GROMACS .gro file of C-alpha atoms in nm:
model
  410
    1MET     CA    1   9.253   6.027  11.676
    2ASP     CA    2   9.600   6.006  11.514
    3VAL     CA    3   9.529   6.127  11.180
    4LEU     CA    4   9.923   6.114  11.035
    5GLN     CA    5   9.932   5.754  11.178
    6GLN     CA    6   9.611   5.641  11.019
    7ALA     CA    7   9.750   5.843  10.711
    8LEU     CA    8  10.068   5.616  10.730
    9ASN     CA    9   9.918   5.296  10.727
   10GLN     CA   10   9.689   5.362  10.464
   11ALA     CA   11   9.970   5.454  10.261
   12LEU     CA   12  10.177   5.151  10.350
   13ALA     CA   13   9.834   4.908  10.293
   14GLU     CA   14   9.807   5.071   9.938
   15LEU     CA   15  10.189   5.013   9.859
   16PRO     CA   16  10.129   4.682   9.703
   17ALA     CA   17   9.817   4.779   9.517
   18LEU     CA   18  10.011   5.088   9.366
   19PHE     CA   19  10.318   4.851   9.233
   20LEU     CA   20  10.055   4.588   9.107
   21GLU     CA   21   9.859   4.872   8.870
   22LYS     CA   22  10.200   4.941   8.737
   23LEU     CA   23  10.213   4.541   8.643
   24ILE     CA   24   9.892   4.518   8.545
   25SER     CA   25   9.948   4.847   8.291
   26LYS     CA   26  10.252   4.696   8.154
   27LYS     CA   27  10.072   4.364   8.068
   28LEU     CA   28   9.766   4.498   7.936
   29GLN     CA   29   9.947   4.736   7.696
   30GLU     CA   30  10.160   4.405   7.588
   31GLN     CA   31   9.844   4.272   7.464
   32GLY     CA   32   9.760   4.590   7.285
   33LEU     CA   33   9.532   4.744   7.524
   34THR     CA   34   9.507   5.082   7.617
   35SER     CA   35   9.545   5.095   8.012
   36THR     CA   36   9.363   5.381   8.239
   37LYS     CA   37   9.462   5.457   8.564
   38ILE     CA   38   9.089   5.372   8.690
   39LEU     CA   39   9.076   5.021   8.489
   40SER     CA   40   9.419   4.923   8.647
   41ALA     CA   41   9.361   5.033   8.989
   42LYS     CA   42   9.024   4.847   8.963
   43ILE     CA   43   9.185   4.527   8.874
   44ALA     CA   44   9.455   4.531   9.117
   45ARG     CA   45   9.207   4.593   9.394
   46HIS     CA   46   9.010   4.278   9.239
   47ILE     CA   47   9.325   4.055   9.276
   48LEU     CA   48   9.450   4.145   9.624
   49SER     CA   49   9.063   4.110   9.744
   50GLY     CA   50   9.126   3.713   9.701
   51SER     CA   51   8.813   3.685   9.481
   52GLY     CA   52   8.796   3.367   9.256
   53GLU     CA   53   8.524   3.528   9.046
   54PRO     CA   54   8.653   3.662   8.682
   55PHE     CA   55   8.660   4.090   8.680
   56ARG     CA   56   8.405   4.225   8.489
   57TYR     CA   57   8.459   4.561   8.306
   58LYS     CA   58   8.194   4.757   8.146
   59GLY     CA   59   8.408   4.997   7.894
   60ARG     CA   60   8.321   5.114   7.519
   61LYS     CA   61   8.710   5.084   7.449
   62HIS     CA   62   8.764   4.704   7.599
   63LYS     CA   63   8.518   4.469   7.473
   64GLY     CA   64   8.575   4.057   7.488
   65ASN     CA   65   8.767   3.855   7.723
   66VAL     CA   66   9.129   3.910   7.809
   67THR     CA   67   9.364   3.682   8.024
   68LEU     CA   68   9.639   3.826   8.240
   69SER     CA   69   9.884   3.586   8.376
   70PHE     CA   70  10.152   3.644   8.636
   71SER     CA   71  10.416   3.421   8.715
   72GLU     CA   72  10.680   3.394   8.988
   73ALA     CA   73  10.904   3.623   8.838
   74ASP     CA   74  10.598   3.911   8.833
   75ALA     CA   75  10.574   3.873   9.212
   76ASN     CA   76  10.896   3.915   9.274
   77GLU     CA   77  10.929   4.226   9.081
   78VAL     CA   78  10.659   4.387   9.270
   79ALA     CA   79  10.831   4.266   9.606
   80ARG     CA   80  11.186   4.427   9.473
   81SER     CA   81  10.973   4.736   9.390
   82ILE     CA   82  10.815   4.790   9.727
   83GLU     CA   83  11.170   4.687   9.902
   84ASN     CA   84  11.336   4.977   9.674
   85PHE     CA   85  11.055   5.216   9.786
   86ASP     CA   86  11.254   5.507   9.897
   87LYS     CA   87  11.169   5.744  10.171
   88THR     CA   88  11.107   6.029   9.926
   89GLN     CA   89  10.870   5.830   9.738
   90LEU     CA   90  10.673   5.715  10.039
   91THR     CA   91  10.676   6.063  10.157
   92ASN     CA   92  10.474   6.173   9.824
   93VAL     CA   93  10.244   5.873   9.885
   94LEU     CA   94  10.189   5.959  10.241
   95VAL     CA   95  10.084   6.347  10.155
   96ALA     CA   96   9.857   6.233   9.923
   97VAL     CA   97   9.699   5.967  10.135
   98ALA     CA   98   9.699   6.240  10.409
   99ARG     CA   99   9.539   6.514  10.214
  100ARG     CA  100   9.274   6.241  10.124
  101ILE     CA  101   9.197   6.132  10.447
  102SER     CA  102   9.194   6.518  10.572
  103LYS     CA  103   8.932   6.631  10.363
  104THR     CA  104   8.694   6.328  10.449
  105ILE     CA  105   8.756   6.385  10.838
  106LEU     CA  106   8.740   6.740  10.801
  107ARG     CA  107   8.397   6.711  10.618
  108ASP     CA  108   8.259   6.469  10.913
  109LEU     CA  109   8.390   6.711  11.136
  110LYS     CA  110   8.184   6.971  10.992
  111SER     CA  111   7.889   6.755  10.998
  112ARG     CA  112   7.907   6.708  11.363
  113TRP     CA  113   8.020   7.034  11.465
  114ALA     CA  114   7.692   7.186  11.558
  115LYS     CA  115   7.631   6.916  11.813
  116GLU     CA  116   8.007   6.949  11.931
  117HIS     CA  117   7.969   7.298  11.981
  118ALA     CA  118   7.663   7.278  12.176
  119LEU     CA  119   7.852   7.072  12.463
  120GLN     CA  120   8.109   7.286  12.442
  121CYS     CA  121   7.862   7.567  12.521
  122ALA     CA  122   7.701   7.362  12.777
  123ASP     CA  123   8.031   7.287  12.976
  124LEU     CA  124   8.144   7.630  12.949
  125ALA     CA  125   7.860   7.726  13.110
  126GLY     CA  126   7.905   7.480  13.389
  127PHE     CA  127   8.248   7.608  13.405
  128ARG     CA  128   8.179   7.946  13.446
  129GLU     CA  129   7.904   7.882  13.714
  130ARG     CA  130   8.143   7.702  13.928
  131LEU     CA  131   8.374   7.978  13.881
  132GLU     CA  132   8.152   8.215  13.994
  133ASP     CA  133   8.063   8.032  14.251
  134ARG     CA  134   8.417   7.996  14.394
  135TRP     CA  135   8.537   8.318  14.302
  136GLY     CA  136   8.227   8.554  14.279
  137ARG     CA  137   8.270   8.784  14.552
  138PRO     CA  138   8.612   8.934  14.456
  139LEU     CA  139   8.503   8.945  14.112
  140GLY     CA  140   8.185   9.131  14.226
  141GLN     CA  141   8.375   9.371  14.425
  142LEU     CA  142   8.629   9.443  14.097
  143ARG     CA  143   8.318   9.491  13.907
  144MET     CA  144   8.188   9.742  14.146
  145LEU     CA  145   8.491   9.916  14.156
  146LEU     CA  146   8.498   9.967  13.793
  147THR     CA  147   8.142  10.084  13.787
  148MET     CA  148   8.233  10.357  14.030
  149ALA     CA  149   8.546  10.446  13.823
  150ARG     CA  150   8.363  10.499  13.508
  151GLU     CA  151   8.079  10.703  13.666
  152TRP     CA  152   8.313  10.924  13.867
  153GLY     CA  153   8.513  10.978  13.524
  154GLN     CA  154   8.171  11.069  13.362
  155ALA     CA  155   8.033  11.263  13.628
  156VAL     CA  156   8.380  11.498  13.626
  157HIS     CA  157   8.365  11.516  13.232
  158ASP     CA  158   8.016  11.637  13.215
  159ARG     CA  159   8.118  11.926  13.467
  160PRO     CA  160   8.072  12.291  13.325
  161ASN     CA  161   8.456  12.315  13.441
  162SER     CA  162   8.529  12.011  13.318
  163THR     CA  163   8.875  11.901  13.115
  164ARG     CA  164   8.753  12.018  12.793
  165THR     CA  165   8.728  12.379  12.886
  166THR     CA  166   9.053  12.426  13.065
  167GLY     CA  167   9.282  12.477  12.747
  168LYS     CA  168   9.548  12.244  12.895
  169ALA     CA  169   9.676  11.933  12.770
  170LEU     CA  170   9.723  11.733  13.085
  171PRO     CA  171   9.391  11.738  13.242
  172THR     CA  172   9.250  11.575  12.879
  173LEU     CA  173   9.531  11.346  12.874
  174LEU     CA  174   9.487  11.188  13.199
  175THR     CA  175   9.128  11.166  13.149
  176ARG     CA  176   9.201  10.969  12.815
  177LEU     CA  177   9.451  10.733  13.005
  178HIS     CA  178   9.188  10.686  13.265
  179VAL     CA  179   8.911  10.601  13.022
  180ARG     CA  180   9.186  10.361  12.852
  181ALA     CA  181   9.248  10.192  13.181
  182CYS     CA  182   8.892  10.126  13.251
  183GLN     CA  183   8.859   9.939  12.929
  184VAL     CA  184   9.150   9.727  12.995
  185THR     CA  185   9.018   9.649  13.331
  186ASP     CA  186   8.695   9.538  13.204
  187GLU     CA  187   8.943   9.295  12.958
  188ILE     CA  188   9.087   9.161  13.254
  189ILE     CA  189   8.765   9.060  13.416
  190CYS     CA  190   8.616   8.935  13.158
  191LEU     CA  191   8.953   8.692  13.130
  192LEU     CA  192   8.938   8.621  13.489
  193GLU     CA  193   8.566   8.538  13.453
  194ASN     CA  194   8.645   8.283  13.199
  195GLY     CA  195   8.936   8.103  13.383
  196PHE     CA  196   9.226   8.294  13.206
  197ALA     CA  197   9.458   8.413  13.488
  198ASP     CA  198   9.756   8.447  13.287
  199GLY     CA  199   9.572   8.640  13.012
  200ALA     CA  200   9.464   8.848  13.283
  201MET     CA  201   9.796   8.920  13.427
  202ALA     CA  202   9.947   9.025  13.079
  203ARG     CA  203   9.637   9.268  13.050
  204TRP     CA  204   9.706   9.399  13.393
  205ARG     CA  205  10.077   9.470  13.272
  206THR     CA  206   9.925   9.727  13.009
  207LEU     CA  207   9.693   9.852  13.304
  208HIS     CA  208  10.027   9.903  13.501
  209GLU     CA  209  10.197  10.100  13.223
  210ILE     CA  210   9.892  10.352  13.180
  211GLY     CA  211   9.908  10.409  13.575
  212VAL     CA  212  10.303  10.478  13.565
  213VAL     CA  213  10.287  10.709  13.279
  214ALA     CA  214   9.962  10.901  13.430
  215ALA     CA  215  10.171  10.959  13.716
  216VAL     CA  216  10.494  11.052  13.595
  217LEU     CA  217  10.287  11.330  13.369
  218TYR     CA  218  10.080  11.443  13.682
  219ARG     CA  219  10.419  11.460  13.866
  220HIS     CA  220  10.608  11.695  13.577
  221GLY     CA  221  10.311  11.875  13.474
  222GLU     CA  222  10.228  12.051  13.131
  223GLU     CA  223  10.585  12.061  12.982
  224ILE     CA  224  10.656  11.683  12.958
  225THR     CA  225  10.279  11.602  12.859
  226LYS     CA  226  10.348  11.822  12.534
  227ARG     CA  227  10.653  11.613  12.494
  228TYR     CA  228  10.449  11.319  12.554
  229LEU     CA  229  10.190  11.411  12.270
  230ALA     CA  230  10.489  11.497  12.046
  231HIS     CA  231  10.660  11.155  12.074
  232GLN     CA  232  10.384  11.023  11.860
  233ALA     CA  233  10.575  11.155  11.563
  234VAL     CA  234  10.869  10.962  11.681
  235GLU     CA  235  10.640  10.644  11.700
  236SER     CA  236  10.461  10.709  11.375
  237LYS     CA  237  10.810  10.710  11.182
  238ARG     CA  238  10.913  10.369  11.340
  239ALA     CA  239  10.573  10.244  11.229
  240MET     CA  240  10.617  10.350  10.885
  241ASN     CA  241  10.971  10.212  10.861
  242LYS     CA  242  10.848   9.882  10.967
  243TYR     CA  243  10.576   9.883  10.741
  244MET     CA  244  10.778   9.985  10.436
  245ALA     CA  245  11.037   9.704  10.519
  246CYS     CA  246  10.765   9.443  10.523
  247CYS     CA  247  10.483   9.557  10.300
  248GLY     CA  248  10.649   9.402   9.989
  249LEU     CA  249  10.669   9.055  10.184
  250LEU     CA  250  10.281   9.107  10.297
  251GLY     CA  251  10.162   9.162   9.947
  252SER     CA  252  10.043   9.534  10.071
  253LYS     CA  253  10.106   9.839   9.888
  254PRO     CA  254  10.360  10.071  10.031
  255LEU     CA  255  10.280  10.422  10.157
  256SER     CA  256  10.224  10.712   9.891
  257ALA     CA  257  10.518  10.959   9.887
  258ARG     CA  258  10.296  11.201  10.050
  259ALA     CA  259  10.214  11.002  10.318
  260LEU     CA  260  10.603  10.951  10.377
  261LYS     CA  261  10.700  11.290  10.382
  262LYS     CA  262  10.432  11.427  10.609
  263ILE     CA  263  10.538  11.136  10.858
  264THR     CA  264  10.900  11.221  10.791
  265GLU     CA  265  10.859  11.621  10.828
  266ALA     CA  266  10.665  11.571  11.171
  267TYR     CA  267  10.939  11.346  11.304
  268ASP     CA  268  11.214  11.570  11.188
  269LYS     CA  269  11.048  11.877  11.329
  270ALA     CA  270  10.999  11.691  11.672
  271ILE     CA  271  11.392  11.597  11.679
  272ALA     CA  272  11.495  11.957  11.591
  273GLN     CA  273  11.276  12.088  11.897
  274TYR     CA  274  11.366  11.833  12.160
  275GLY     CA  275  11.698  11.673  12.055
  276HIS     CA  276  11.814  11.355  11.929
  277ASP     CA  277  11.753  11.162  12.232
  278PHE     CA  278  11.389  11.235  12.202
  279ASP     CA  279  11.417  10.934  11.922
  280SER     CA  280  11.429  10.684  12.211
  281ASP     CA  281  11.106  10.489  12.354
  282TYR     CA  282  11.066  10.705  12.630
  283GLY     CA  283  11.247  11.023  12.492
  284TRP     CA  284  10.949  11.242  12.589
  285ALA     CA  285  11.091  11.162  12.941
  286VAL     CA  286  11.471  11.226  12.861
  287HIS     CA  287  11.477  11.566  12.968
  288HIS     CA  288  11.260  11.570  13.315
  289LEU     CA  289  11.423  11.255  13.421
  290LYS     CA  290  11.766  11.380  13.323
  291LYS     CA  291  11.873  11.059  13.164
  292ARG     CA  292  11.968  11.023  12.792
  293ARG     CA  293  11.838  10.678  12.800
  294VAL     CA  294  11.507  10.634  12.989
  295THR     CA  295  11.368  10.293  13.087
  296PHE     CA  296  11.044  10.201  13.207
  297ALA     CA  297  11.213  10.098  13.554
  298ASP     CA  298  11.299  10.460  13.533
  299LEU     CA  299  10.923  10.589  13.509
  300GLU     CA  300  10.814  10.317  13.762
  301THR     CA  301  11.098  10.460  14.007
  302ASP     CA  302  10.983  10.842  13.930
  303ALA     CA  303  10.627  10.764  13.962
  304GLY     CA  304  10.657  10.594  14.295
  305ARG     CA  305  10.526  10.260  14.170
  306ALA     CA  306  10.866  10.064  14.195
  307GLU     CA  307  10.711   9.808  14.447
  308MET     CA  308  10.493   9.659  14.159
  309ARG     CA  309  10.839   9.561  13.951
  310SER     CA  310  10.819   9.192  14.038
  311TYR     CA  311  10.446   9.146  13.939
  312TYR     CA  312  10.534   9.363  13.600
  313GLN     CA  313  10.773   9.113  13.528
  314MET     CA  314  10.543   8.849  13.604
  315GLY     CA  315  10.301   9.023  13.328
  316ASN     CA  316  10.605   9.021  13.119
  317ASP     CA  317  10.622   8.665  13.099
  318ASN     CA  318  10.292   8.646  13.006
  319ILE     CA  319  10.331   8.830  12.713
  320HIS     CA  320  10.673   8.713  12.574
  321ALA     CA  321  10.790   8.381  12.456
  322GLY     CA  322  11.073   8.320  12.696
  323VAL     CA  323  11.095   7.996  12.903
  324LYS     CA  324  10.927   8.122  13.198
  325SER     CA  325  10.583   8.158  13.001
  326VAL     CA  326  10.617   7.757  12.887
  327TYR     CA  327  10.671   7.641  13.271
  328VAL     CA  328  10.507   7.892  13.504
  329ARG     CA  329  10.149   7.941  13.470
  330LEU     CA  330   9.930   8.130  13.713
  331GLY     CA  331   9.639   7.879  13.597
  332LEU     CA  332   9.810   7.589  13.732
  333PRO     CA  333   9.805   7.472  14.125
  334ASP     CA  334  10.191   7.357  14.062
  335TYR     CA  335  10.438   7.372  13.784
  336ASP     CA  336  10.419   6.994  13.714
  337GLY     CA  337  10.121   7.005  13.472
  338LEU     CA  338  10.016   7.152  13.133
  339LEU     CA  339   9.763   7.404  13.078
  340ALA     CA  340   9.597   7.457  12.703
  341GLY     CA  341   9.264   7.641  12.839
  342ARG     CA  342   9.070   7.760  13.115
  343SER     CA  343   9.146   7.735  13.524
  344ASN     CA  344   8.974   7.833  13.808
  345PHE     CA  345   9.318   7.862  13.960
  346GLY     CA  346   9.555   8.199  13.971
  347LEU     CA  347   9.285   8.458  13.961
  348MET     CA  348   9.418   8.623  14.304
  349GLU     CA  349   9.738   8.804  14.164
  350PRO     CA  350   9.575   8.978  13.861
  351GLY     CA  351   9.262   9.046  14.045
  352GLN     CA  352   9.398   9.243  14.337
  353ASN     CA  353   9.643   9.428  14.132
  354ALA     CA  354   9.372   9.543  13.872
  355ALA     CA  355   9.204   9.696  14.172
  356HIS     CA  356   9.526   9.877  14.284
  357THR     CA  357   9.594  10.025  13.970
  358LEU     CA  358   9.272  10.137  13.886
  359THR     CA  359   9.195  10.290  14.225
  360GLN     CA  360   9.557  10.479  14.239
  361LEU     CA  361   9.486  10.618  13.868
  362SER     CA  362   9.124  10.726  13.934
  363VAL     CA  363   9.231  10.922  14.248
  364LEU     CA  364   9.542  11.077  14.032
  365VAL     CA  365   9.336  11.198  13.764
  366TYR     CA  366   8.984  11.323  13.930
  367LEU     CA  367   9.128  11.458  14.277
  368ARG     CA  368   9.320  11.744  14.130
  369GLU     CA  369   9.073  11.994  14.230
  370PRO     CA  370   8.811  11.810  14.416
  371ASN     CA  371   8.483  11.871  14.566
  372LEU     CA  372   8.300  11.689  14.823
  373ASP     CA  373   8.167  11.409  14.602
  374ASP     CA  374   8.488  11.360  14.466
  375LEU     CA  375   8.619  11.321  14.800
  376ILE     CA  376   8.331  11.049  14.900
  377VAL     CA  377   8.395  10.870  14.587
  378ALA     CA  378   8.764  10.831  14.635
  379ASP     CA  379   8.718  10.725  14.994
  380MET     CA  380   8.462  10.459  14.872
  381MET     CA  381   8.692  10.329  14.622
  382ARG     CA  382   9.007  10.330  14.908
  383THR     CA  383   8.791  10.101  15.123
  384LEU     CA  384   8.648   9.876  14.845
  385ARG     CA  385   9.013   9.860  14.692
  386ASP     CA  386   9.150   9.726  15.040
  387GLU     CA  387   8.876   9.439  15.074
  388ILE     CA  388   8.908   9.318  14.755
  389PRO     CA  389   9.252   9.142  14.798
  390ARG     CA  390   9.111   8.987  15.138
  391SER     CA  391   8.855   8.857  14.922
  392PHE     CA  392   9.059   8.721  14.641
  393ALA     CA  393   9.314   8.571  14.919
  394ARG     CA  394   8.997   8.383  15.085
  395ALA     CA  395   8.910   8.228  14.791
  396HIS     CA  396   9.239   8.149  14.695
  397ILE     CA  397   9.302   7.978  14.992
  398ARG     CA  398   8.972   7.804  15.007
  399LEU     CA  399   9.069   7.661  14.633
  400ARG     CA  400   9.415   7.550  14.769
  401LYS     CA  401   9.254   7.351  15.052
  402ASP     CA  402   8.963   7.178  14.806
  403ASP     CA  403   9.251   7.077  14.556
  404LYS     CA  404   9.458   6.917  14.845
  405LYS     CA  405   9.150   6.715  14.954
  406TYR     CA  406   9.077   6.607  14.606
  407ARG     CA  407   9.427   6.511  14.554
  408THR     CA  408   9.478   6.314  14.862
  409ALA     CA  409   9.130   6.153  14.806
  410GLY     CA  410   9.225   6.049  14.424
   0.00000   0.00000   0.00000
């Protein structure tokens, strides 16, 4: 439904009536009668309807018969008014008519929404069933891998000599990073199950960042971990500055003087301890990577994850509003179409990447001081991780073949 075009058509159709109302109001006043907008509008609609019947109106202020005569000059006046009607006036009328129509249409949509929602739910259930039928095996393996990672983490955490009792920052932080990675992997699976491959790739980007940071911390040990934790003061200071710059525009209250002082003092303390280069995005890694300005690419190289750089860029494209995000979509079989919702294309890359990164991180975190159970679980996860890309690839190839047959037949 083209609501704007409908509003425009109605506005144009109402123009003669609007100018006729003004003429009627003028003629009534010439006869000493008070003209209301409602009365003038009713008389105008009666005249334009072409009815030959007399117009009857019951009003306490208007009694008796009134005769209105319209000459050729009156008709010419209305015609000239319409011809001289400029764009600004038309816009005002269009906005008023559109507002009236929008209320009517919205009221109608609300009355029918329960039925429409039920139809959409049925359609979505069918889509999920078809997607599971095609991608169920690799998705099931990925779900199994996530369950193994969670249960392994829980088992290690519950041991008497768990990270809670070591007194060191690194084991505890690695566990927290692994926990977050499990949650992000669950989000990736949720997006894949619902046909949002591009969204899943964007979430894998976050999973990759978690894995890279964990690998860098693991490689350099306790000292860099302390710097990583201390960098929270830098990030809090940046967030404070941004909020204070925007809170007025948001209509929010500024932070209290006490809160500002506390955040600033923590920032000053961190800079005094670690130097001015600590203020950069990855300032916590400056000392150990021996660079004044560390980039995420530097972290990837240091972590031994540089081979994932192209996939990481693909994830960036799905995060930002660059031109690549407009034209290149994993959910499309080619780049010629448009995608405004779900698709069963493109699940292979984010699915296999999630399996790879989650396994890598789990092994890194929980094989630091392994027992026999840890070695068994790690080997199981590696085996499953190697099976998952092949399962995704088989489903992808089958989908491509089916799509080709469909296009050929169509």
